[in-house]
XYZ file of C-alpha atoms in Angstrom:
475
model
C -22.465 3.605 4.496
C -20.459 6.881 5.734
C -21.442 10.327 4.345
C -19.177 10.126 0.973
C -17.435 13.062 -0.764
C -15.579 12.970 -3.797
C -12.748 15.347 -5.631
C -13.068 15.688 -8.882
C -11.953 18.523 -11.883
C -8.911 18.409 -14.184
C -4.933 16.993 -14.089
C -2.774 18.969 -11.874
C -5.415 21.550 -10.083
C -4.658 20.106 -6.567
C -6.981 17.206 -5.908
C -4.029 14.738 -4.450
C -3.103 17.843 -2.115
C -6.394 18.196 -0.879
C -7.392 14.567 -0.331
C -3.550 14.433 2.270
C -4.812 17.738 3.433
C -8.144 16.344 4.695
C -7.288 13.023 5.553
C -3.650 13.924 7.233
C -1.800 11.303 5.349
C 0.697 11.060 2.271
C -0.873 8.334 0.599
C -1.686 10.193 -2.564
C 1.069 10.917 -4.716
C 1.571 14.201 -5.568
C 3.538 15.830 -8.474
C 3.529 19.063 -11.034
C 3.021 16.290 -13.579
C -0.626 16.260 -14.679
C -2.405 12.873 -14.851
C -0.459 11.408 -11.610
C -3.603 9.540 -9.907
C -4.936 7.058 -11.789
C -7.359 5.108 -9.852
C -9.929 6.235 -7.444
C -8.306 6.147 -3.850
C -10.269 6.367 -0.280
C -10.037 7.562 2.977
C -11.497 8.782 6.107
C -11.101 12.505 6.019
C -11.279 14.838 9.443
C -12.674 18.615 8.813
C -12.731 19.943 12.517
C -15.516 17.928 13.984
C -16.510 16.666 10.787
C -15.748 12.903 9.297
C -16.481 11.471 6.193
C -15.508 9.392 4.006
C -13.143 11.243 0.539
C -12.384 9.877 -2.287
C -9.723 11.269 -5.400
C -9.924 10.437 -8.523
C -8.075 10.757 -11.584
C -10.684 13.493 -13.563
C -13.655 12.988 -16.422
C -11.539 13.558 -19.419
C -12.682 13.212 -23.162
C -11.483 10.471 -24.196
C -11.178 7.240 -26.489
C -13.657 4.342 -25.964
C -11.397 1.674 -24.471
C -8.386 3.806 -23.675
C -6.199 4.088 -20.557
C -7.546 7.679 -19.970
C -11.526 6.354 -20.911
C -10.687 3.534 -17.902
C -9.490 6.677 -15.750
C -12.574 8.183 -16.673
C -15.012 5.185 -15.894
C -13.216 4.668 -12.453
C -13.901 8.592 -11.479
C -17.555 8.237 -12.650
C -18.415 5.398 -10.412
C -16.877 7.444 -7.577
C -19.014 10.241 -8.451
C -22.080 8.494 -8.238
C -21.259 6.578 -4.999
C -20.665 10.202 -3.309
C -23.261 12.435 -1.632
C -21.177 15.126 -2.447
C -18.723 15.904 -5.147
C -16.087 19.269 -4.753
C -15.359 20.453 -8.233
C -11.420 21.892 -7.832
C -10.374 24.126 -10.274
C -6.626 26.326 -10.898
C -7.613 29.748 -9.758
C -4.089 30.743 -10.533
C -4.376 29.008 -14.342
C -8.331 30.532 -14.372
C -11.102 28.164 -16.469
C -9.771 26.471 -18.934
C -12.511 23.984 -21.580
C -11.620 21.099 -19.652
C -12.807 22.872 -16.439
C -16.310 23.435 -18.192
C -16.496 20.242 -19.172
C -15.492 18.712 -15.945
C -18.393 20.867 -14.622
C -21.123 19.880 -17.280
C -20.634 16.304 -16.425
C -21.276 17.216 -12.773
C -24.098 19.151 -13.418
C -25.357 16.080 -15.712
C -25.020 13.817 -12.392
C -27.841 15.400 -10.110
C -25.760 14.944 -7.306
C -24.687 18.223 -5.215
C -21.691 20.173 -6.429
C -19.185 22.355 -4.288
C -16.889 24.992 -6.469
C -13.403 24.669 -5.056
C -11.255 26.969 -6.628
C -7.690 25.895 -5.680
C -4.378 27.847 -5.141
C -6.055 31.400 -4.322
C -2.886 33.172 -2.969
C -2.601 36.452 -5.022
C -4.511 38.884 -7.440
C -4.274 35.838 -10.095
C -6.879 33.715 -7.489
C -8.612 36.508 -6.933
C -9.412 37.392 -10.901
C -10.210 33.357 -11.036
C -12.970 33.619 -8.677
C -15.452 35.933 -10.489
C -14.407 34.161 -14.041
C -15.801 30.431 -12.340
C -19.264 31.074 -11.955
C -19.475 31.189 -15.546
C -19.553 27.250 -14.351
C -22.627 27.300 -13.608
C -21.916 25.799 -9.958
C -22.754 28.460 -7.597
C -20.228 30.562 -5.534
C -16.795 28.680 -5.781
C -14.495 28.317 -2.113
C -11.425 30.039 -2.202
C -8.816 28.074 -0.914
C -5.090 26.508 -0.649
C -5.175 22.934 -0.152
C -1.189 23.093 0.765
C -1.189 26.089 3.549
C -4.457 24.819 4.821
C -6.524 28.609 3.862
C -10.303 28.898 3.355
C -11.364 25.154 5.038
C -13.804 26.954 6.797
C -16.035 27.944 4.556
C -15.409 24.683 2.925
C -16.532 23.007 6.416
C -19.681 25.291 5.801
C -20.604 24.191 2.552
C -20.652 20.664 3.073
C -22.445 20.909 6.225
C -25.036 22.883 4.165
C -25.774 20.429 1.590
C -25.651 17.716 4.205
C -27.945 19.257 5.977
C -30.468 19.735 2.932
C -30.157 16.432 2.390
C -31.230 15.303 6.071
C -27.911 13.775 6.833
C -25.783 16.360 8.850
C -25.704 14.007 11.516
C -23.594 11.446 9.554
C -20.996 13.657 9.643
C -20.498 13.786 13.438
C -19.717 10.919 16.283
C -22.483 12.836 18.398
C -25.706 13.739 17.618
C -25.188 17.135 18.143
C -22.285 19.116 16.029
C -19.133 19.698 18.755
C -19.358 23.156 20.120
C -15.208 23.298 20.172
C -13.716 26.310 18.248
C -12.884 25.087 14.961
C -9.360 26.200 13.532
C -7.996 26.062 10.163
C -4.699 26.574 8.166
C -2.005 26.184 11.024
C 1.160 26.364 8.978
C 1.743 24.838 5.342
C 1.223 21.696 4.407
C 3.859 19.896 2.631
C 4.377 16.192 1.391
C 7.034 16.102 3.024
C 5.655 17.193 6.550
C 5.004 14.246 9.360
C 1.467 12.927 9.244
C -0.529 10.006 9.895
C 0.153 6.879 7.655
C -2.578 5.031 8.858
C -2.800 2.495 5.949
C 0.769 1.702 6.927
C 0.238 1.569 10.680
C 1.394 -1.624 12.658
C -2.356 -3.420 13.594
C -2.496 -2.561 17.403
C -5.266 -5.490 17.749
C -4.087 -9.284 17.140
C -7.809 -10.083 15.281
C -6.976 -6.851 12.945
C -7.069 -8.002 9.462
C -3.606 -9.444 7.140
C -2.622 -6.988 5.589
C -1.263 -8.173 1.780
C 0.912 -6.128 -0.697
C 1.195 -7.638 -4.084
C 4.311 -6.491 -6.089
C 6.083 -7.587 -8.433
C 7.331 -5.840 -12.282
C 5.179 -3.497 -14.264
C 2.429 -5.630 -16.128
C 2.405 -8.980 -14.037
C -1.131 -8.888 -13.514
C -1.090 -7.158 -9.976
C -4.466 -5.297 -10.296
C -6.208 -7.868 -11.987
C -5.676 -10.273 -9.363
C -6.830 -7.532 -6.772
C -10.357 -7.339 -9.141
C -10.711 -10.720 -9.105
C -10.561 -10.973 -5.372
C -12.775 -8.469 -5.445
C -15.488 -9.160 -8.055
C -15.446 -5.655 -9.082
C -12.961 -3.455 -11.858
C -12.136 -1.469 -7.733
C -8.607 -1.121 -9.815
C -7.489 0.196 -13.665
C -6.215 -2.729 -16.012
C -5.219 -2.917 -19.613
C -1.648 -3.987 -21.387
C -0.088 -0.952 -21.085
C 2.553 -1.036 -18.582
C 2.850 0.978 -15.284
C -0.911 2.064 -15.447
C -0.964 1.575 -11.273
C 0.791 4.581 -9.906
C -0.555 4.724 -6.197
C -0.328 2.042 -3.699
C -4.333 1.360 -3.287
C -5.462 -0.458 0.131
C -8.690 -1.885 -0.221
C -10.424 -4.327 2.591
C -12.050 -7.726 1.567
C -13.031 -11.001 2.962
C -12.026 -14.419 1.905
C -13.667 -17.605 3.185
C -14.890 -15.217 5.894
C -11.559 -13.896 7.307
C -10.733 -10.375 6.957
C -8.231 -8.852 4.862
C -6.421 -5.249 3.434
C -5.264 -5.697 0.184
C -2.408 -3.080 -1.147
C -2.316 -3.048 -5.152
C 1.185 -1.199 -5.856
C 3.242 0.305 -8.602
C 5.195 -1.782 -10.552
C 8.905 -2.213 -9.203
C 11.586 -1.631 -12.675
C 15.488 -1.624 -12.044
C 16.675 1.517 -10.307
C 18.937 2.283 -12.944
C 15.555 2.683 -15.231
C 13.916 4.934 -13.064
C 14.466 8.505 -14.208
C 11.398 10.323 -13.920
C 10.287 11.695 -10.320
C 6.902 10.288 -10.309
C 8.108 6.606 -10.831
C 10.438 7.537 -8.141
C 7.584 8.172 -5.900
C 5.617 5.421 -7.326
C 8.762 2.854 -6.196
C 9.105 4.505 -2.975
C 5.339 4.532 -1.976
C 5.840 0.607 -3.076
C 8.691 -0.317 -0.619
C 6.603 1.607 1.567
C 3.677 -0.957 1.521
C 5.909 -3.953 1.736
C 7.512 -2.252 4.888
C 3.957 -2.174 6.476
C 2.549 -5.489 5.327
C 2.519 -8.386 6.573
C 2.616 -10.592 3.802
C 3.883 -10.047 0.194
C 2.217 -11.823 -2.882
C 4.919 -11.384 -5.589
C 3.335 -11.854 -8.925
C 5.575 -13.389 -11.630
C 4.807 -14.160 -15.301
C 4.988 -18.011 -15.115
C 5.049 -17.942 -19.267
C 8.652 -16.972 -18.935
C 11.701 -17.484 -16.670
C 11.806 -15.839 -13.660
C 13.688 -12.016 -13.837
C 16.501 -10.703 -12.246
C 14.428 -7.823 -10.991
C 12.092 -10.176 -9.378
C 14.982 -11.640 -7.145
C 15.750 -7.987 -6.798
C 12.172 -7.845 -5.375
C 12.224 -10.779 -3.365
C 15.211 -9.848 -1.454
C 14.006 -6.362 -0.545
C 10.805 -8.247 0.890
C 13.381 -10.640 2.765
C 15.142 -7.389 3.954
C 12.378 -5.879 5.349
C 11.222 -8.834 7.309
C 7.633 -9.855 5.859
C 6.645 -12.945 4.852
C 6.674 -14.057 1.278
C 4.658 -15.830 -1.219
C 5.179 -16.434 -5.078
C 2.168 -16.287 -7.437
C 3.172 -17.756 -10.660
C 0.571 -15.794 -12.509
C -1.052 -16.501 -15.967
C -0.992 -20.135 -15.335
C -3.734 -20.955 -18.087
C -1.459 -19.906 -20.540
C 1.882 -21.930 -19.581
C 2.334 -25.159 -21.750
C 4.496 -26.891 -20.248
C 3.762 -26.522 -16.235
C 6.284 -29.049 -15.093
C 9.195 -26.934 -16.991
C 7.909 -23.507 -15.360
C 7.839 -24.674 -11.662
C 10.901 -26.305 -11.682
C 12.546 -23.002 -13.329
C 10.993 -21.186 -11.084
C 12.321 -23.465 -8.129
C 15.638 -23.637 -8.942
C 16.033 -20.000 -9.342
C 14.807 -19.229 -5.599
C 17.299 -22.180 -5.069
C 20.380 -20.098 -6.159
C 19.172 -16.569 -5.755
C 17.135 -16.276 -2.674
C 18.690 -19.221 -0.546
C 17.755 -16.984 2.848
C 14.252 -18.072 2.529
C 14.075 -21.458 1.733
C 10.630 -22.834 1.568
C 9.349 -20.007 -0.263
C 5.436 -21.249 -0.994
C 5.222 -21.300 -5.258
C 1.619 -21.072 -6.078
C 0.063 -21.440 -9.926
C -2.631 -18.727 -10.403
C -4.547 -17.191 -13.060
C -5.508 -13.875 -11.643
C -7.987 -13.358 -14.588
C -9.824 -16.379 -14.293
C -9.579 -16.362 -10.579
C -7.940 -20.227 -10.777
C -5.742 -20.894 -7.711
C -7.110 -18.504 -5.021
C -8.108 -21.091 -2.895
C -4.785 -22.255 -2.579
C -2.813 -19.209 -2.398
C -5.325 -17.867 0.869
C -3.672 -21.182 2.325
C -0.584 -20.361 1.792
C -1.259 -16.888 2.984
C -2.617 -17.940 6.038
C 0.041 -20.811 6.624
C 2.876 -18.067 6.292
C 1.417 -15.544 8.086
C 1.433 -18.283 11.034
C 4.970 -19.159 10.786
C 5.837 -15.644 10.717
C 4.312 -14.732 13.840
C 5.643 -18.004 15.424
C 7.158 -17.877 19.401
C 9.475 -21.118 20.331
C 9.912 -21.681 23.909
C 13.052 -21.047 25.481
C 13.374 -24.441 26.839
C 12.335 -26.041 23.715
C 15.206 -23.739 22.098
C 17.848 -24.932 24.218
C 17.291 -28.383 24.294
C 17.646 -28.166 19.964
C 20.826 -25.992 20.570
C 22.218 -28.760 22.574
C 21.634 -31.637 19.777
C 23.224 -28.800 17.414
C 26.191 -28.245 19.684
C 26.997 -32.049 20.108
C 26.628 -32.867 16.322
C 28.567 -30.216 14.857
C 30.687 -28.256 18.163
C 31.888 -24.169 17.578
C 35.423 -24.325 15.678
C 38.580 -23.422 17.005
C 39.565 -19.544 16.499
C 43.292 -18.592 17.448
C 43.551 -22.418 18.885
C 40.627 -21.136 21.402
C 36.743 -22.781 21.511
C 34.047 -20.709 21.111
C 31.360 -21.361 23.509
C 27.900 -20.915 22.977
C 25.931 -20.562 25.972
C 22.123 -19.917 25.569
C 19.740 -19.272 22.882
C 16.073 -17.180 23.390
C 13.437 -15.533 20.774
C 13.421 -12.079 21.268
C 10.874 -11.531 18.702
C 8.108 -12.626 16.179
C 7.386 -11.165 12.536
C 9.272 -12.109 11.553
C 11.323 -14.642 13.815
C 14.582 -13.129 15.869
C 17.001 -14.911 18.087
C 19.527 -13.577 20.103
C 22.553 -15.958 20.643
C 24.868 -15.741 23.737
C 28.600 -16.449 22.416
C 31.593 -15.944 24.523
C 33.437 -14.164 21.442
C 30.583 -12.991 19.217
C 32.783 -11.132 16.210
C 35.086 -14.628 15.799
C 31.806 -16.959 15.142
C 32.307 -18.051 11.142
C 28.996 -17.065 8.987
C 29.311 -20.342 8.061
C 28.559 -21.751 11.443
C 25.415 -18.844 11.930
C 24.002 -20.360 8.653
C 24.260 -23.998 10.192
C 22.346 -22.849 12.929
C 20.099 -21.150 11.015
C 19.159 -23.780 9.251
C 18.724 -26.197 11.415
C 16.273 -23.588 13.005
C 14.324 -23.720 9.941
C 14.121 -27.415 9.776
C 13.109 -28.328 13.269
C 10.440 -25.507 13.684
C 9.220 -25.262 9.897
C 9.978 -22.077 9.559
C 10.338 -21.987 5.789
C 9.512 -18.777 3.536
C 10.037 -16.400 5.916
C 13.334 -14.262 6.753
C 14.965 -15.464 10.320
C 16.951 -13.620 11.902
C 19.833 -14.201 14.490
C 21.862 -11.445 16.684
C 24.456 -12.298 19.039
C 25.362 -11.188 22.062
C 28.113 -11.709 24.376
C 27.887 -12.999 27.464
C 26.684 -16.042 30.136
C 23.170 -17.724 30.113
C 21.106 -14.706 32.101
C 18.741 -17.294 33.666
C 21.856 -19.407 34.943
């Protein structure tokens, strides 16, 4: 396992910052709101020459047995005691407050090693801070500002330190030997905003890479307790309270021995509902995972007709080109099963009539019922949306098209369509040589369409068809 550090200390002292800081992505979300990252999120963090594995979590707060915020609590503990290290952050600008010397009791309580980061040291304020945190009882806190990138050096120092008292300083290095490059820190601000690496979101540059899933859906469809399930672990926070998932949470896992990424994401509400700016960047950071999956799971409540908002959903997955599946979740509790699939059916049927063939699969996420079945599915899919047709094998269809149902008339003059090709998979993409492209009826684009989907199967996935004017190239 790689040399593990956590982040831990109170709401809103910087932790998010520090964990896109370190590993040079966005993928926490970061707000002045406290309490914005709820479960524990990884990621392979770079300092210089120095890799390791960081995780953020949400904090250690006091609180009710059984609460969302005791759940937050449980998921930062286990992070805690999976790490090697743990960096205490603290405000230096908003000095130690009870929850900081609590934070740091529990730390202390853990045996584990302990770095004092003390946050947002610009100015006299940071300064004052420093002297007031050893009252901690942590040792010498590091003065630094996770956002402009200040004081990472004797961060990089500390860890290497305590890795090095532990006997694993090599861990942290692809050599044996540390790199003898000059190591520079704080080049510019950082800001969320800034380009950087989204390499949870990357395109897979290797055909065997693993499918990457997102499951989406509405707040409270059961999203992260499917994820658990697949898992056989509580990796994600559950409970009835809606919108408890805030970040979009990639984990890896295997299923009947083939490898997968999982993304657990926010729940998706109306736009018109969204007011706050952290939902905003929980909806955004969403969309973003569908954009970079390759197939969606959307999870609806089979107990009641399907939603607008799921449609909603649905299309916006169809939009972006993945492949889709339905999970009618909560299946165990459905009475009558034939009434629920066939409302479920018929409401693809007349809202979401671009993908026809969209694979409906009964689950319980809880019990872990229908898995078996919806890894099918997710493999089937992900096959058809990767598909290639031949160009040959294209033409000769377009011909039996052509012959059964001929181009109308526009203006008393024939449209001719000359040659069809695949110009690209994932998902399917056609280009379609017309002699006058703008005067082609939708109508007759839809025929064509699907007819596509008929003769090559290629049901539940978004295909698309651009046309371009012009003679068969090849001819």
């Amino acid at each position: 396992m790689a040399f593990t550090i956590a982040i831990a200390g109170r709401p809103n002292v910087g932790k998010s910052t520090l964990f896109n800081r370190l590993t040079k992505t966005r993928h926490a979300i970061v707000s002045d709101e406290p309490g914005v990252t709820r479960d524990r999120r990884d990621g392979e963090a770079t300092l210089a020459s120095m890799k390791f594995r960081l995780i953020d979590t949400a904090g250690l707060e006091k609180a009710k047995a059984g609460s969302l915020q005791d759940r937050m609590r449980q998921q930062s503990q286990v992070a805690i005691e999976m790490a090697d290290i743990s960096l205490m952050v603290i405000d230096a600008r908003s000095g130690i407050l009870p929850d900081d010397a609590y934070f740091a009791s529990q730390l202390r309580r853990s045996g584990a090693p302990v770095i004092l980061v003390a946050n947002k040291c610009e100015g006299k304020k940071g300064a004052e801070a420093l002297a007031e945190a050893w009252q901690l009882g942590l040792g010498a806190p590091i003065p630094i500002s996770a956002e402009h990138g200040e004081g990472l050096i004797d961060l990089y120092d500390s860890i290497l330190a305590l890795a090095t008292d532990l006997g694993r300083n090599d861990e942290l290095f692809d050599d044996e030997e540390e790199l003898q490059e000059p190591i520079i820190f704080g080049e510019g601000s950082f800001s969320e905003d800034d380009e950087a690496t989204p390499d949870i979101w990357e395109e897979d540059a290797e055909p065997e890479a693993p499918v990457r899933i997102a499951v989406v859906g509405r707040p409270n469809m059961g999203k992260s307790t499917l994820v658990n399930t697949l898992l056989g672990e509580g990796r994600l926070l559950t409970g009835p309270e809606a919108g408890i998932t805030r970040d979009s949470i990639m984990v890896p896992f295997s299923f009947n021995n083939k490898p997968y990424e999982i993304v657990d994401t926010a729940g998706i509400r109306r736009s018109a509902r969204i007011s706050e700016k952290v939902e905003k960047l929980m909806v955004n950071d969403a969309q973003r995972a569908i954009q970079f999956a390759k197939v969606c799971i959307l999870m609806l409540d089979a107990r009641q007709p399907p939603h607008k908002q799921d449609m909603t959903i649905a299309r916006h997955i169809a939009d972006e080109g993945r492949a889709l599946i339905i999970a009618a979740n909560m299946w165990d509790d459905v009475k009558d099963k034939s009434v629920s699939i066939k409302q479920i059916n018929d409401r693809l049927q007349t809202s979401l009539a671009q993908l026809r063939g969209v694979p409906v699969v009964p689950i319980s996420g809880l019990y872990g019922t229908g898995l078996e079945r919806l890894f099918q599915s997710v493999q089937m899919i992900k096959s058809i949306w990767q598909l290639r047709i031949s160009t040959g094998r294209l033409n000769r269809w377009l011909e039996v098209m052509l012959e059964a149902h001929p181009p109308p008339l526009v203006q008393g003059r024939r449209l001719r369509i000359r040659y069809m090709t695949q110009i690209k998979s994932r998902p399917p993409t056609f280009a379609l040589f017309v002699s006058r492209p703008a005067d082609l009826p939708e109508s007759y684009l839809r025929y064509l369409i699907g007819g596509l989907r008929d003769e090559f199967g290629l049901t539940g996935i978004p295909v698309r068809m651009v046309m371009r004017k012009g003679k068969n190239p090849y001819a």
